[in-house]
XYZ file of N, CA, C and O in Angstrom:
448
model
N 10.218 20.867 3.869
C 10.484 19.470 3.969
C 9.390 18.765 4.780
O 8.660 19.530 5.410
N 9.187 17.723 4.863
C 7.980 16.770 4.521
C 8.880 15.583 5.509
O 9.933 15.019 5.212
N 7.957 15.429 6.913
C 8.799 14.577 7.190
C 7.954 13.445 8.005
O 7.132 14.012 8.725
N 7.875 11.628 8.154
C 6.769 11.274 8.397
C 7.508 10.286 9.735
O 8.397 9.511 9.382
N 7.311 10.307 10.530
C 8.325 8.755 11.485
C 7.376 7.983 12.785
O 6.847 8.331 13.841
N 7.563 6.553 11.857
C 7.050 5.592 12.311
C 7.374 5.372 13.464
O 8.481 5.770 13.825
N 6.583 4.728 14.326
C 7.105 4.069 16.019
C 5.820 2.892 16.166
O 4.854 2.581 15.468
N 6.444 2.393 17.601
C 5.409 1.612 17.696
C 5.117 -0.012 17.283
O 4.200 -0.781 17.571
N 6.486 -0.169 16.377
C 6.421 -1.441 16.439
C 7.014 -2.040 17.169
O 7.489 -1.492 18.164
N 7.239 -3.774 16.846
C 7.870 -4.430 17.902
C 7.918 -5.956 18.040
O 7.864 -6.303 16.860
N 7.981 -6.994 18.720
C 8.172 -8.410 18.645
C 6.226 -8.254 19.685
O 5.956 -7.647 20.721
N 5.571 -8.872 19.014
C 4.292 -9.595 19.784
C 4.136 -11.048 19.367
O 4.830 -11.765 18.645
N 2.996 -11.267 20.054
C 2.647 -12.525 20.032
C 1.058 -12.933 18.764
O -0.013 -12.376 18.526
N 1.590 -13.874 18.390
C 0.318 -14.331 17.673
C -1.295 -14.057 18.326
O -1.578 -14.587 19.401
N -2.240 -13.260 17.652
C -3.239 -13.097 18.603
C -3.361 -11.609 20.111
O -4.212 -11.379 20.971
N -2.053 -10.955 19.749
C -1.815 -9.720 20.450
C -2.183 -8.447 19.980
O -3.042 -8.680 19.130
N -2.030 -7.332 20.050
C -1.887 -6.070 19.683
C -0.949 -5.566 19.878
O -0.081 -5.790 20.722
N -1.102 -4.142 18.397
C 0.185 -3.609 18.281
C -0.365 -1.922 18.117
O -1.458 -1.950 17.551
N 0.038 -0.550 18.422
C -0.786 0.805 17.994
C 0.412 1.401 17.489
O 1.231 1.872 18.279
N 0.608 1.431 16.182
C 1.823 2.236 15.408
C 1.155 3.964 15.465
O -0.023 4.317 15.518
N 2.188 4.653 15.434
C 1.970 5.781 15.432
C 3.056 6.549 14.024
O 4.201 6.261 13.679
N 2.151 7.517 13.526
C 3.076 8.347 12.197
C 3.027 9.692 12.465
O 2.087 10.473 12.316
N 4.054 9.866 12.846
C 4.416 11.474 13.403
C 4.701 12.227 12.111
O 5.389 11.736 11.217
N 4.119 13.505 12.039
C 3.761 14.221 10.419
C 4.536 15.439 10.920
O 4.109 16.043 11.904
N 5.705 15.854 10.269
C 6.157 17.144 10.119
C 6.017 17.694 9.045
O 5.561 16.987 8.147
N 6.324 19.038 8.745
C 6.320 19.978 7.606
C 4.832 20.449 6.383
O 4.787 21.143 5.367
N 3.953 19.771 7.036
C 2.636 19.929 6.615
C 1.920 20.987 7.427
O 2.177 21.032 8.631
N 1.080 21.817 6.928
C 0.377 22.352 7.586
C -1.013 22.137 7.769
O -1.791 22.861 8.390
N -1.246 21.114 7.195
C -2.484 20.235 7.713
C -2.244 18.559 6.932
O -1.574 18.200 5.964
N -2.917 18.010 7.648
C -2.976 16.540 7.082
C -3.969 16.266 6.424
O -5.076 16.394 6.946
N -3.834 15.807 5.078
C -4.746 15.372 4.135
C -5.346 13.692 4.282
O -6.157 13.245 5.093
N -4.648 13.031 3.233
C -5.452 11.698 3.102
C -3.832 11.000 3.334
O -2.899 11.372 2.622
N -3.619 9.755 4.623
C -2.686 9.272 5.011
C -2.824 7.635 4.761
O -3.960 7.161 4.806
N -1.805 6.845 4.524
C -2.126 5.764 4.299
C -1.395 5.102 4.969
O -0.701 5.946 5.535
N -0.916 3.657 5.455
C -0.594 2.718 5.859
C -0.165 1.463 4.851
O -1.059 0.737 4.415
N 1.315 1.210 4.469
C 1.587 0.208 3.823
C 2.598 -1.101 4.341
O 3.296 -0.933 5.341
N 2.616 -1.902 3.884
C 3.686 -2.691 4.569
C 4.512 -3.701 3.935
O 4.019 -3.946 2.834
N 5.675 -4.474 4.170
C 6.424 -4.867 3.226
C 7.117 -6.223 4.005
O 7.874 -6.103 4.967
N 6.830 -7.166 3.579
C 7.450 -8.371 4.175
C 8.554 -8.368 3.455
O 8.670 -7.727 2.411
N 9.596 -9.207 4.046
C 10.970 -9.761 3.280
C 10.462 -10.407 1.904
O 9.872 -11.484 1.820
N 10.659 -9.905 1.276
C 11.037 -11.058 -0.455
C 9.664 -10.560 -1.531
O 9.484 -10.929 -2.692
N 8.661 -9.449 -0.570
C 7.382 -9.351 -1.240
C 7.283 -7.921 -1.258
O 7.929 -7.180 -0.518
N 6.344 -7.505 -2.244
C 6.404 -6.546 -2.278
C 5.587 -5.495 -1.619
O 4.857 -6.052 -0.799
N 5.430 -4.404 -1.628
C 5.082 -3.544 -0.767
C 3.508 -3.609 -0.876
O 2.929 -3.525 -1.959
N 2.831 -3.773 0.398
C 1.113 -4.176 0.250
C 0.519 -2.816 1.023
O 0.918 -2.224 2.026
N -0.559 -2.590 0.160
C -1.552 -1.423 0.930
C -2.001 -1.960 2.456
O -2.173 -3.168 2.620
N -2.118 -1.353 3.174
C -3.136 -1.813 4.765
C -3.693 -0.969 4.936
O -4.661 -1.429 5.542
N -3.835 0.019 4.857
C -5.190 1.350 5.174
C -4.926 2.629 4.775
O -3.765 2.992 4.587
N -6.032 3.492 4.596
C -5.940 4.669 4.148
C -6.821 5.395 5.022
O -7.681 4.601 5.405
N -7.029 6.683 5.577
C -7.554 7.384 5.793
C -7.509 9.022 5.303
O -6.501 9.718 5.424
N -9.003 9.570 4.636
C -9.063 10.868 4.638
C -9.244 11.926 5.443
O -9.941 11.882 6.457
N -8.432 13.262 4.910
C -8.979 14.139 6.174
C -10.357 14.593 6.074
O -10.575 15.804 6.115
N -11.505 13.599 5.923
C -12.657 13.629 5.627
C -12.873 12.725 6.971
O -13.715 13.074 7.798
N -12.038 11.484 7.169
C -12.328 10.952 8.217
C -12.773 9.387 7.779
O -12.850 8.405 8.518
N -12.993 9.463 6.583
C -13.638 8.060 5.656
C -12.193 6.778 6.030
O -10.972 6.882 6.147
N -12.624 6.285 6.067
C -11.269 4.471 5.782
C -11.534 3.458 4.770
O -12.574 2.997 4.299
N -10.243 3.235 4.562
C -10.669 1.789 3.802
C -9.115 0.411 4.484
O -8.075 0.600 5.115
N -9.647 -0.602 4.017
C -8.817 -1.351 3.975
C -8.264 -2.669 3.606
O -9.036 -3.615 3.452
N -6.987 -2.810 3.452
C -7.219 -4.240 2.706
C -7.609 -4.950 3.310
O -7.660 -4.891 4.538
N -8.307 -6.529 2.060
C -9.276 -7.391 2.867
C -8.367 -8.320 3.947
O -8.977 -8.937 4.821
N -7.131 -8.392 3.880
C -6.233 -9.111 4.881
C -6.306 -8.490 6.201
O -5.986 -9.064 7.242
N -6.781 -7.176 6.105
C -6.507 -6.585 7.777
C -7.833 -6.050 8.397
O -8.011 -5.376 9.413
N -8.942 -6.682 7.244
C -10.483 -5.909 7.300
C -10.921 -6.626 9.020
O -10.911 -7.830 9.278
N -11.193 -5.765 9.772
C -11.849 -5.904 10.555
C -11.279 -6.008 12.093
O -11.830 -6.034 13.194
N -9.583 -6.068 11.537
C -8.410 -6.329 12.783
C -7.770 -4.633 13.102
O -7.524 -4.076 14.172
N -7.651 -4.178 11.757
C -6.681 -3.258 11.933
C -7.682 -1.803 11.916
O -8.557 -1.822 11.050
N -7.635 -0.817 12.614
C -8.016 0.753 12.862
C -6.867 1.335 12.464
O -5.726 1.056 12.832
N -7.354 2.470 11.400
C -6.481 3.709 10.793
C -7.605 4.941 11.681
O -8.822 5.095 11.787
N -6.694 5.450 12.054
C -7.011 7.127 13.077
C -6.398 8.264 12.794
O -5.442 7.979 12.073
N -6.446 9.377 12.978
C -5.582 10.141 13.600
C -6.069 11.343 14.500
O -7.195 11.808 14.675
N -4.883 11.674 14.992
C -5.352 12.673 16.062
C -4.573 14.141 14.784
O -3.461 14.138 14.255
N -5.671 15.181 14.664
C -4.935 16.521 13.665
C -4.250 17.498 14.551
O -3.444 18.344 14.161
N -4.812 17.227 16.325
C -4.037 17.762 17.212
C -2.146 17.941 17.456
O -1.278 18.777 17.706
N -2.360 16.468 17.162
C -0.665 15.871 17.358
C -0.076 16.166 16.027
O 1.056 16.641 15.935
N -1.036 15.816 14.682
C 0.005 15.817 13.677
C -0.161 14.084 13.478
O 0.513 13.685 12.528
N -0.922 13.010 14.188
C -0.141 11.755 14.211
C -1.034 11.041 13.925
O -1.969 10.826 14.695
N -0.901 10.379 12.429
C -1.946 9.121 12.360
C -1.632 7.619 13.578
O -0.566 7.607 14.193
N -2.351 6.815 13.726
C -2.206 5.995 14.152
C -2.951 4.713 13.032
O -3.717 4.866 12.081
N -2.328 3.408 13.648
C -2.859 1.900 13.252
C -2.568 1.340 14.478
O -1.562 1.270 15.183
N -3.885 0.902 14.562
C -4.450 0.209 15.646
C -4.016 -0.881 15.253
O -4.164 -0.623 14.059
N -3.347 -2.509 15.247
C -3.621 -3.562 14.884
C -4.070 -5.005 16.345
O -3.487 -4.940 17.427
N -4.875 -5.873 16.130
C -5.470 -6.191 16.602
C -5.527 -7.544 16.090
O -5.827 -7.791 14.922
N -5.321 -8.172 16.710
C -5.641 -9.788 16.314
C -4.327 -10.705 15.914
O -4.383 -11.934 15.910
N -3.479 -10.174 15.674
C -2.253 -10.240 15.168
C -1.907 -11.598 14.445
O -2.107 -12.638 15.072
N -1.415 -11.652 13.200
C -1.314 -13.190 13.173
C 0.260 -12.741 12.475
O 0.729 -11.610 12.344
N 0.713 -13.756 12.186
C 2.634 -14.351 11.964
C 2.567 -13.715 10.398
O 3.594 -13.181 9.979
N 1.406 -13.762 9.551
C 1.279 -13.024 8.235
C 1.474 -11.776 8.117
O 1.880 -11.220 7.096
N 1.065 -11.008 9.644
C 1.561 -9.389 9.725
C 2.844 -8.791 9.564
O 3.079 -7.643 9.185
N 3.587 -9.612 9.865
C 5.151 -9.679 10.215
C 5.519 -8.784 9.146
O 4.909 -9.148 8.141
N 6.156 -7.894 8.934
C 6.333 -6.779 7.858
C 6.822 -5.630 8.759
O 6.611 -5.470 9.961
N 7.620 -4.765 7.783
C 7.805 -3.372 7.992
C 6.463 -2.691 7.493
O 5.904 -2.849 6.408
N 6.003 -1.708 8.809
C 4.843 -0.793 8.595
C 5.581 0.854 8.056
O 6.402 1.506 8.701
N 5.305 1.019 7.435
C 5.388 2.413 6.112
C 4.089 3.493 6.553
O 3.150 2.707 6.424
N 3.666 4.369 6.846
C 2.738 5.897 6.564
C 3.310 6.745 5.422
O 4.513 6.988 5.321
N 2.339 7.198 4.535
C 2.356 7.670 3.617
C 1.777 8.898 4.138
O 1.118 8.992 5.174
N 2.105 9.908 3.263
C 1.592 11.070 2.559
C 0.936 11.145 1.511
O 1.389 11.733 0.528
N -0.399 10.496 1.518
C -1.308 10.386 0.044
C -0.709 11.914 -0.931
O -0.342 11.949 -2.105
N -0.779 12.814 -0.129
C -0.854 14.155 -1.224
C 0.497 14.675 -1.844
O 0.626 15.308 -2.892
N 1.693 14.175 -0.768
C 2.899 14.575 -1.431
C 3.529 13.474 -1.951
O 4.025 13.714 -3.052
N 3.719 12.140 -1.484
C 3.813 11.050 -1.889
C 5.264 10.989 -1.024
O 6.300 10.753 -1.646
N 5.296 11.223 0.509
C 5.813 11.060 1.119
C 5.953 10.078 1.828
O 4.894 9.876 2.424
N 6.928 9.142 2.155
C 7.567 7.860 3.567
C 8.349 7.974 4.363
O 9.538 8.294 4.320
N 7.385 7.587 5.501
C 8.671 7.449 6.589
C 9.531 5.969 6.506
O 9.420 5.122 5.620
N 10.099 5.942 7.270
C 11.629 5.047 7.495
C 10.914 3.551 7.951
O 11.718 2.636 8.132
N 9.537 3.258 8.139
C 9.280 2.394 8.198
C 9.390 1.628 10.137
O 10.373 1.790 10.860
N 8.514 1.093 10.415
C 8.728 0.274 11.558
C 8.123 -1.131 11.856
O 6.905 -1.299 11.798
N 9.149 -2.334 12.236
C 9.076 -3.407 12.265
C 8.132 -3.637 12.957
O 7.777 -2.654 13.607
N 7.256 -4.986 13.187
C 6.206 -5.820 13.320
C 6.413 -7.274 13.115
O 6.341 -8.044 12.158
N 6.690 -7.356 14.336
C 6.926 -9.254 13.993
C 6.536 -9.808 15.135
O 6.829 -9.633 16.318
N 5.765 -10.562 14.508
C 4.571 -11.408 15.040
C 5.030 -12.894 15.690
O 5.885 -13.242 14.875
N 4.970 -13.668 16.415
C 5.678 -15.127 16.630
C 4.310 -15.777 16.805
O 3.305 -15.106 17.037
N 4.305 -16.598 16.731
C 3.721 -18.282 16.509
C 3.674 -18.672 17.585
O 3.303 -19.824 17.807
């Protein structure tokens, strides 16, 4: 079993930071991890990917605010987010690029 759990979110401020963390069980190594997110009424949007190559990408909404990491020590990707604006506001999702695994998701809400 394959198990992924979000933390790390929370109520900030417009213009703050936020460092989500994705705790990886049942893998015996971490491959290529991603970062998605899901506002009320919309549908589920990419925010970053990272390989266990170490490469990133990301969407152009979070280009330049948001850091995808991880530590292979812990098991734990991280997202850095940075700059924060009221558009972030979403449940943050980590994926399992290789099994096509989700965790339970963690809130992010941003105020004005």
């Amino acid at each position: 079993q394959v198990r992924l759990v979000e933390s790390g979110g929370g109520l900030v401020q417009a213009g703050g930071s936020l460092r989500l963390s994705c705790a990886v069980s049942g893998l015996f190594s971490i491959a290529a991890m991603a970062w998605y997110r899901m506002a009320p009424g919309k549908q589920r949007e990419f925010v970053a990917l990272i390989t266990s190559g170490g490469t990133t990408n990301y969407a152009d909404s979070v280009k330049g605010r948001f850091t995808i990491s991880g530590d292979n020590a812990k098991n734990t990707v991280f997202l850095q987010m940075n700059s924060l604006k009221a558009e972030d506001t979403a449940v943050y999702y980590c994926q399992s690029v290789r099994t096509g695994t989700w965790g339970q998701g963690t809130q992010v809400t941003v105020s004005s």
